[in-house]
Coordinates of C-alpha atoms in Angstrom, one line a residue:
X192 CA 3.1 -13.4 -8.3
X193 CA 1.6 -11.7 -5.8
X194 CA -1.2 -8.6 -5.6
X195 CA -2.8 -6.2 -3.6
X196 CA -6.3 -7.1 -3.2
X197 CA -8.5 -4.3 -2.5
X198 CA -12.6 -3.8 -1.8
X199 CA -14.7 -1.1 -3.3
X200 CA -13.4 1.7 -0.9
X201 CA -9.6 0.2 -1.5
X202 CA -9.1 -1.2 2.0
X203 CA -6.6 -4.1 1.5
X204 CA -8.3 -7.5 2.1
X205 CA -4.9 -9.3 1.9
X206 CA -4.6 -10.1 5.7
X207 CA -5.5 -8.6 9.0
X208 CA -3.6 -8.9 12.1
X209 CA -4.6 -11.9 15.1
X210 CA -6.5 -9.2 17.4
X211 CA -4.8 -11.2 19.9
X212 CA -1.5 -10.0 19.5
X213 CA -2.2 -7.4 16.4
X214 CA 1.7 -6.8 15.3
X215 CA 3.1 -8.7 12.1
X216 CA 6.4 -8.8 10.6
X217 CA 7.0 -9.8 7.0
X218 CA 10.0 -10.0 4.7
X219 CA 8.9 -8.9 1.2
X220 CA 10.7 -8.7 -2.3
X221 CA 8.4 -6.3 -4.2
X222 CA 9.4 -7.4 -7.1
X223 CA 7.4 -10.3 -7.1
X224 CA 5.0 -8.2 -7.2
X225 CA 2.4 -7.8 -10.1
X226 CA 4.0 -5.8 -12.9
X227 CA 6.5 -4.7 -10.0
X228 CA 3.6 -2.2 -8.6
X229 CA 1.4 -2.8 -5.2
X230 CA -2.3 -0.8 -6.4
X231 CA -3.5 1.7 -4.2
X232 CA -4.7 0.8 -0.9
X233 CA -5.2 1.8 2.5
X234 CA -5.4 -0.1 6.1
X235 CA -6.2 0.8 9.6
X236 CA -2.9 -0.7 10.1
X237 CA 0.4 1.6 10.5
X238 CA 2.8 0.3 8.5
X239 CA 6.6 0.6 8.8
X240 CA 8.5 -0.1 5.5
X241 CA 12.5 -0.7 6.3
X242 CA 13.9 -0.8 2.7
X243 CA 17.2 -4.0 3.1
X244 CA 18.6 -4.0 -0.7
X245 CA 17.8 -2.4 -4.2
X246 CA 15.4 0.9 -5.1
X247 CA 12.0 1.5 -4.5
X248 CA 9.2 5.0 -5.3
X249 CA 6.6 5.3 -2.8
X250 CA 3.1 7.4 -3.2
X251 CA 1.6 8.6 -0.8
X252 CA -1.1 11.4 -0.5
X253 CA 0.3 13.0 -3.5
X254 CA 4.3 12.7 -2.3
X255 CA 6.4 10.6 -3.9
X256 CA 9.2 9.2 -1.9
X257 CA 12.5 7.8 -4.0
X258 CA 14.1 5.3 -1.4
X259 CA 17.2 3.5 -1.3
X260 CA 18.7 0.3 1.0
X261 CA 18.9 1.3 4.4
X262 CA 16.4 3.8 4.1
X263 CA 12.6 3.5 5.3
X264 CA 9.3 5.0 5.6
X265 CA 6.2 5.2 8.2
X266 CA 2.5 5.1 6.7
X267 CA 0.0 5.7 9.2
X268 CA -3.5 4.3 9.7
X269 CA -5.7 4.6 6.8
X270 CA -3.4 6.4 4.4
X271 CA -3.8 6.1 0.2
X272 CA -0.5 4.8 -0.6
X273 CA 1.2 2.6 -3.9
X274 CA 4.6 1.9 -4.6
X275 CA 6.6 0.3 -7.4
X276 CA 10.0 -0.9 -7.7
X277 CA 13.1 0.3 -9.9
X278 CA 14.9 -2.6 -10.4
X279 CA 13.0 -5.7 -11.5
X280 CA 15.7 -8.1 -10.0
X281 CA 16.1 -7.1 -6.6
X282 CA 13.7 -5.0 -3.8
X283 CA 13.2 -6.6 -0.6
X284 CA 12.1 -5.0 2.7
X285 CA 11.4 -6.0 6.0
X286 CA 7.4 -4.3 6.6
X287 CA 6.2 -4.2 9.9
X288 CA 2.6 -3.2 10.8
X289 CA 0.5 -3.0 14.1
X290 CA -2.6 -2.1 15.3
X291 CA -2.5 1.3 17.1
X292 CA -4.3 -0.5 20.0
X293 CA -1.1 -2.5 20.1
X294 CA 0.4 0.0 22.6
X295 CA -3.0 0.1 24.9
X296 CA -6.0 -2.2 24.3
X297 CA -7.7 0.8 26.2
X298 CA -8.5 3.3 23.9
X299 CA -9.5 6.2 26.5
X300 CA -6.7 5.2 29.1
X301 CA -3.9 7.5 29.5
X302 CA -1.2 5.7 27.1
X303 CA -3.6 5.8 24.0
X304 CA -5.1 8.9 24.6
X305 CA -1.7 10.7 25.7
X306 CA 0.4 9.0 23.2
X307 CA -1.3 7.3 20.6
X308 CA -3.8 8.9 19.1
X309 CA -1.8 13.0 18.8
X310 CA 0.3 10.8 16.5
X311 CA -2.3 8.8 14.4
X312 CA -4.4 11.9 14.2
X313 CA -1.7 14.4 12.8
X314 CA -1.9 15.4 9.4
X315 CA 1.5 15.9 9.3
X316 CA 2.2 12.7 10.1
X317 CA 0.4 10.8 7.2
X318 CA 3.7 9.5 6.5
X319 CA 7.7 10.3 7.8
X320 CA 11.0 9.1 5.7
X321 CA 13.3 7.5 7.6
X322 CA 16.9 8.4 6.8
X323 CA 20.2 7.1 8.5
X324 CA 22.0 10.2 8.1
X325 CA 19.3 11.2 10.8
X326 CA 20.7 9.7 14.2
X327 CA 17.5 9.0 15.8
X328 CA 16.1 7.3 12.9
X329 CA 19.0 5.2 12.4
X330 CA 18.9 3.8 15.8
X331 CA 14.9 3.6 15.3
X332 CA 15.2 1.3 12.1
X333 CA 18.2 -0.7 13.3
X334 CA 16.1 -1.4 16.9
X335 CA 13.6 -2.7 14.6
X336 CA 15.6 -5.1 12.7
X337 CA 16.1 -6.5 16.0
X338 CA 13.0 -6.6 16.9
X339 CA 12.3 -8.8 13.4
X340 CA 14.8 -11.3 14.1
X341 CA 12.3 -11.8 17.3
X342 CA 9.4 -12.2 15.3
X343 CA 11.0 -14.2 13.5
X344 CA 12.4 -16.5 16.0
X345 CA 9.5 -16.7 18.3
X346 CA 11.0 -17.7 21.0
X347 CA 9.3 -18.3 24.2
X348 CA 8.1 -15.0 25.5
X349 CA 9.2 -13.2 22.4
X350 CA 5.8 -11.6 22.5
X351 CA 6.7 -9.6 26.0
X352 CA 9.8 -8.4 24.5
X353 CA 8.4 -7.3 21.4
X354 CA 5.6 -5.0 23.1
X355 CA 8.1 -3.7 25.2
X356 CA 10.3 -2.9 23.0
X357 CA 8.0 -1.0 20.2
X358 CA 6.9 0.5 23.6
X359 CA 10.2 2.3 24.0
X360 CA 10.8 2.6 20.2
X361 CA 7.1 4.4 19.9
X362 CA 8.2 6.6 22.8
X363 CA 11.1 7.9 21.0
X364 CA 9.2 8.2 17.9
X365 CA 6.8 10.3 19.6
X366 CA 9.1 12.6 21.6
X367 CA 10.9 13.1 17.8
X368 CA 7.7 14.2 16.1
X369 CA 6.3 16.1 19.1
X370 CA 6.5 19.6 17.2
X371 CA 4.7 17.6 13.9
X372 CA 1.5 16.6 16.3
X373 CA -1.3 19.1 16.9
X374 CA -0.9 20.9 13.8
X375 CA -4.3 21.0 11.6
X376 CA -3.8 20.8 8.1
X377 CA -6.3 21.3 5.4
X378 CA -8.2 18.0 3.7
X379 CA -6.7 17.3 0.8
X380 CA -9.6 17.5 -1.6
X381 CA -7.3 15.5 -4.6
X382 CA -6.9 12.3 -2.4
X383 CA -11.0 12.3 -2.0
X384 CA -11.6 12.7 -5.2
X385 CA -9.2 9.9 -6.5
X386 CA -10.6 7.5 -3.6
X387 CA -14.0 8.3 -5.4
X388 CA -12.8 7.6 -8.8
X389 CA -10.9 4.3 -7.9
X390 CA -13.9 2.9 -5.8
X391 CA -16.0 3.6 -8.9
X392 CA -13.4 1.9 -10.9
X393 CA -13.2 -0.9 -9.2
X394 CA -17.3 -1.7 -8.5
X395 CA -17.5 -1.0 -12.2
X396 CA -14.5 -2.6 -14.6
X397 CA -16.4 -5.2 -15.7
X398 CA -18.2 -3.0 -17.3
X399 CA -17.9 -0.1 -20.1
X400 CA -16.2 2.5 -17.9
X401 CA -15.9 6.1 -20.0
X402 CA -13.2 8.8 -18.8
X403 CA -16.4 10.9 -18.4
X404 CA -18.0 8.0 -16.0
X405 CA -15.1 8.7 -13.8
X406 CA -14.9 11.8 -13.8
X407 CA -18.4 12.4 -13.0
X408 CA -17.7 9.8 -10.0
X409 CA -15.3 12.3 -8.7
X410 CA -17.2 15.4 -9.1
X411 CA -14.9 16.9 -11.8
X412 CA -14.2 17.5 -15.1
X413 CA -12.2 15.4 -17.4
X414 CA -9.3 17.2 -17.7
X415 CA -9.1 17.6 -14.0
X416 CA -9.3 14.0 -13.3
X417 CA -6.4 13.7 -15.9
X418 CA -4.3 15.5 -13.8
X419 CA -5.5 13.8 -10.5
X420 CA -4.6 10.8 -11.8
X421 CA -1.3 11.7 -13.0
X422 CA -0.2 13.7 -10.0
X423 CA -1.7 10.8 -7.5
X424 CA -0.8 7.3 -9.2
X425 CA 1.5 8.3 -12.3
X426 CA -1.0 7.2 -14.9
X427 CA -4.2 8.0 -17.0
X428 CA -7.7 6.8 -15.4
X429 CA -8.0 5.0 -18.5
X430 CA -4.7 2.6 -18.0
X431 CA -5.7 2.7 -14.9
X432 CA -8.8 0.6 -15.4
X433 CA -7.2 -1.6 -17.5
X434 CA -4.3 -1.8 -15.1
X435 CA -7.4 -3.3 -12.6
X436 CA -9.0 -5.6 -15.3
X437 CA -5.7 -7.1 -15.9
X438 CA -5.0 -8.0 -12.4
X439 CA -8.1 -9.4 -11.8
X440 CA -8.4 -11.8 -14.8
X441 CA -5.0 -13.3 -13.4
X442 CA -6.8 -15.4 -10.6
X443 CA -9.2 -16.3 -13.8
X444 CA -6.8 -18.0 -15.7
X445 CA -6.0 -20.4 -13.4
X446 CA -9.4 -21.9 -14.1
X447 CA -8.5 -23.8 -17.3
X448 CA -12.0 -24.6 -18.0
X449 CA -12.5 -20.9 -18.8
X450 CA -11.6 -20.2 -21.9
X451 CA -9.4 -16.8 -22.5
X452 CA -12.0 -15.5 -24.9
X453 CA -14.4 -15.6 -21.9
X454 CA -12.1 -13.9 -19.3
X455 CA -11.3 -11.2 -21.4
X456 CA -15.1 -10.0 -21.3
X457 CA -15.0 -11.1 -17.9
X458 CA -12.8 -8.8 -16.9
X459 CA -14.3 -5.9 -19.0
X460 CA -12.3 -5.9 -22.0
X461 CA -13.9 -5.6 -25.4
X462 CA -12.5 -8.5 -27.4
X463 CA -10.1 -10.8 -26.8
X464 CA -7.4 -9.4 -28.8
X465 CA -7.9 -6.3 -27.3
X466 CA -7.3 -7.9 -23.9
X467 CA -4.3 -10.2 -25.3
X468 CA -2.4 -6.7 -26.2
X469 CA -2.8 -5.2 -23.0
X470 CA -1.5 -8.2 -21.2
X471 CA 1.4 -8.9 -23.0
X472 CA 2.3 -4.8 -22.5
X473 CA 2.1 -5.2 -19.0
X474 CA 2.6 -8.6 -18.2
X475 CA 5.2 -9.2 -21.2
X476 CA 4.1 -12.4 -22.1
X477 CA 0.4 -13.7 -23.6
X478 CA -2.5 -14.7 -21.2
X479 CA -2.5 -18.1 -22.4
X480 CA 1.8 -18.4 -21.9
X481 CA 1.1 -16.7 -18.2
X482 CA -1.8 -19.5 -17.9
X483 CA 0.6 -22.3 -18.6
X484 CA 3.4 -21.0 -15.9

């Protein structure tokens, strides 16, 4: 089962591209993923989601995005975003994510500088849907596929034909969102505050954590951070941290000289019963059933 590993400031520690060649192409079925939900988390990676069969929701910066098969999405650089599936049998993409310096290792030469960075600096484009009913976003996603079979394949000199042709794919992408680039847009205060409150969640959920802790770690008020929390990630701050405590104990129980007893305090629950209940809700089996899978 797998997770998204996160540090204090929710950067993904997962994996980071070979600096070499910084462009990677997985196939993933998110519903292997833990309780069929990636946590919030962020990269300096753009990410490409191409959605192949069964339903997904995205968040992102406070949008939620609803997609079906042959539908996609692009998450820039550094962009809050969590997604869970709809159907627990069946959600597999193809996600493909590069370094922006993959187009040109020189940050102030001409390519970068020209068409790099009005893209990964726009506000507007924190994110774009891809549709196929949109004819340039069809082709876009379908020259991509391609370009996974390559990755895929590895071929000799597969690396040559895979700059050049996210060279010509980036082109198009930036000559489609010209009139999106440029265009200041406000910060959005909400996606601070809820980086705030999950950092502090997450140096902290070993510990007694009070809706008033987080709240104050956000600079708001209770109520407020209710709402945040709802309108951001779809849940209460309070399931939230346990959402955290569960998924961290899960690497715990693989140690079978730890006793459950222990991992439940580890993990910053109050009792071991307490911490059995919430499991089995979101796992929907017992921690010692999920230890002997």
């Amino acid at each position: 089962m797998r997770q998204i590993v996160t540090d204090g400031s929710l950067k993904e520690l997962n994996e980071s591209l070979d600096v070499r060649f910084p462009f990677k192409i997985t196939r993933e079925d998110y519903a292997n993923y833990y309780h069929h939900y990636f946590r919030a988390h962020w990269h300096p990676e753009i990410e490409i989601h191409l959605l192949m069969e069964g339903e997904s929701f995205f968040t992102i910066q406070n949008r939620d995005y609803y997609l079906k098969a042959g539908e996609g999405l692009f998450i820039n650089q550094n962009i809050l975003h969590l997604g869970r599936v709809t159907e627990k049998d069946l959600c597999r993409s193809i996600v493909i994510r590069m370094e922006p310096y993959f187009l040109d290792r020189d940050q102030k030469g001409i390519v970068y500088q020209k068409y790099v960075k009005p893209v990964i600096e726009s506000r507007k484009l924190e994110q774009l849907r891809l549709s196929g009913d949109v004819p340039w976003q069809k082709q876009w996603m379908k020259d991509f596929l391609e370009i996974a079979d390559l990755f895929d394949e590895k071929a000799d000199g597969y690396e040559l034909e895979i700059q050049g042709r996210v060279s010509k794919l980036w082109k198009e992408f930036y000559l489609q969102t010209k009139h999106l680039q440029h265009i200041p847009l406000p910060e959005n205060k909400d996606t601070e505050k809820m980086k705030m409150a999950l950092s502090f969640i997450e140096e902290n959920y070993k510990k007694k954590i009070t809706l008033a802790q987080i709240a104050h770690a956000c600079g708001t008020c209770q109520s407020e951070c209710c709402r945040i929390f709802q309108e951001i990630l779809k849940t209460s701050p309070m399931e939230y941290v346990n959402t955290v405590r569960i998924q961290n104990s899960l690497n715990a129980l693989k140690n079978k000289k730890k006793s459950i007893t222990e991992i439940a305090y580890q993990s910053g629950f109050s009792s071991a019963s307490y911490y059995a209940e919430v499991f089995r809700k979101k796992m929907g089996c017992t921690p010692g059933q999920y230890r002997k899978k």
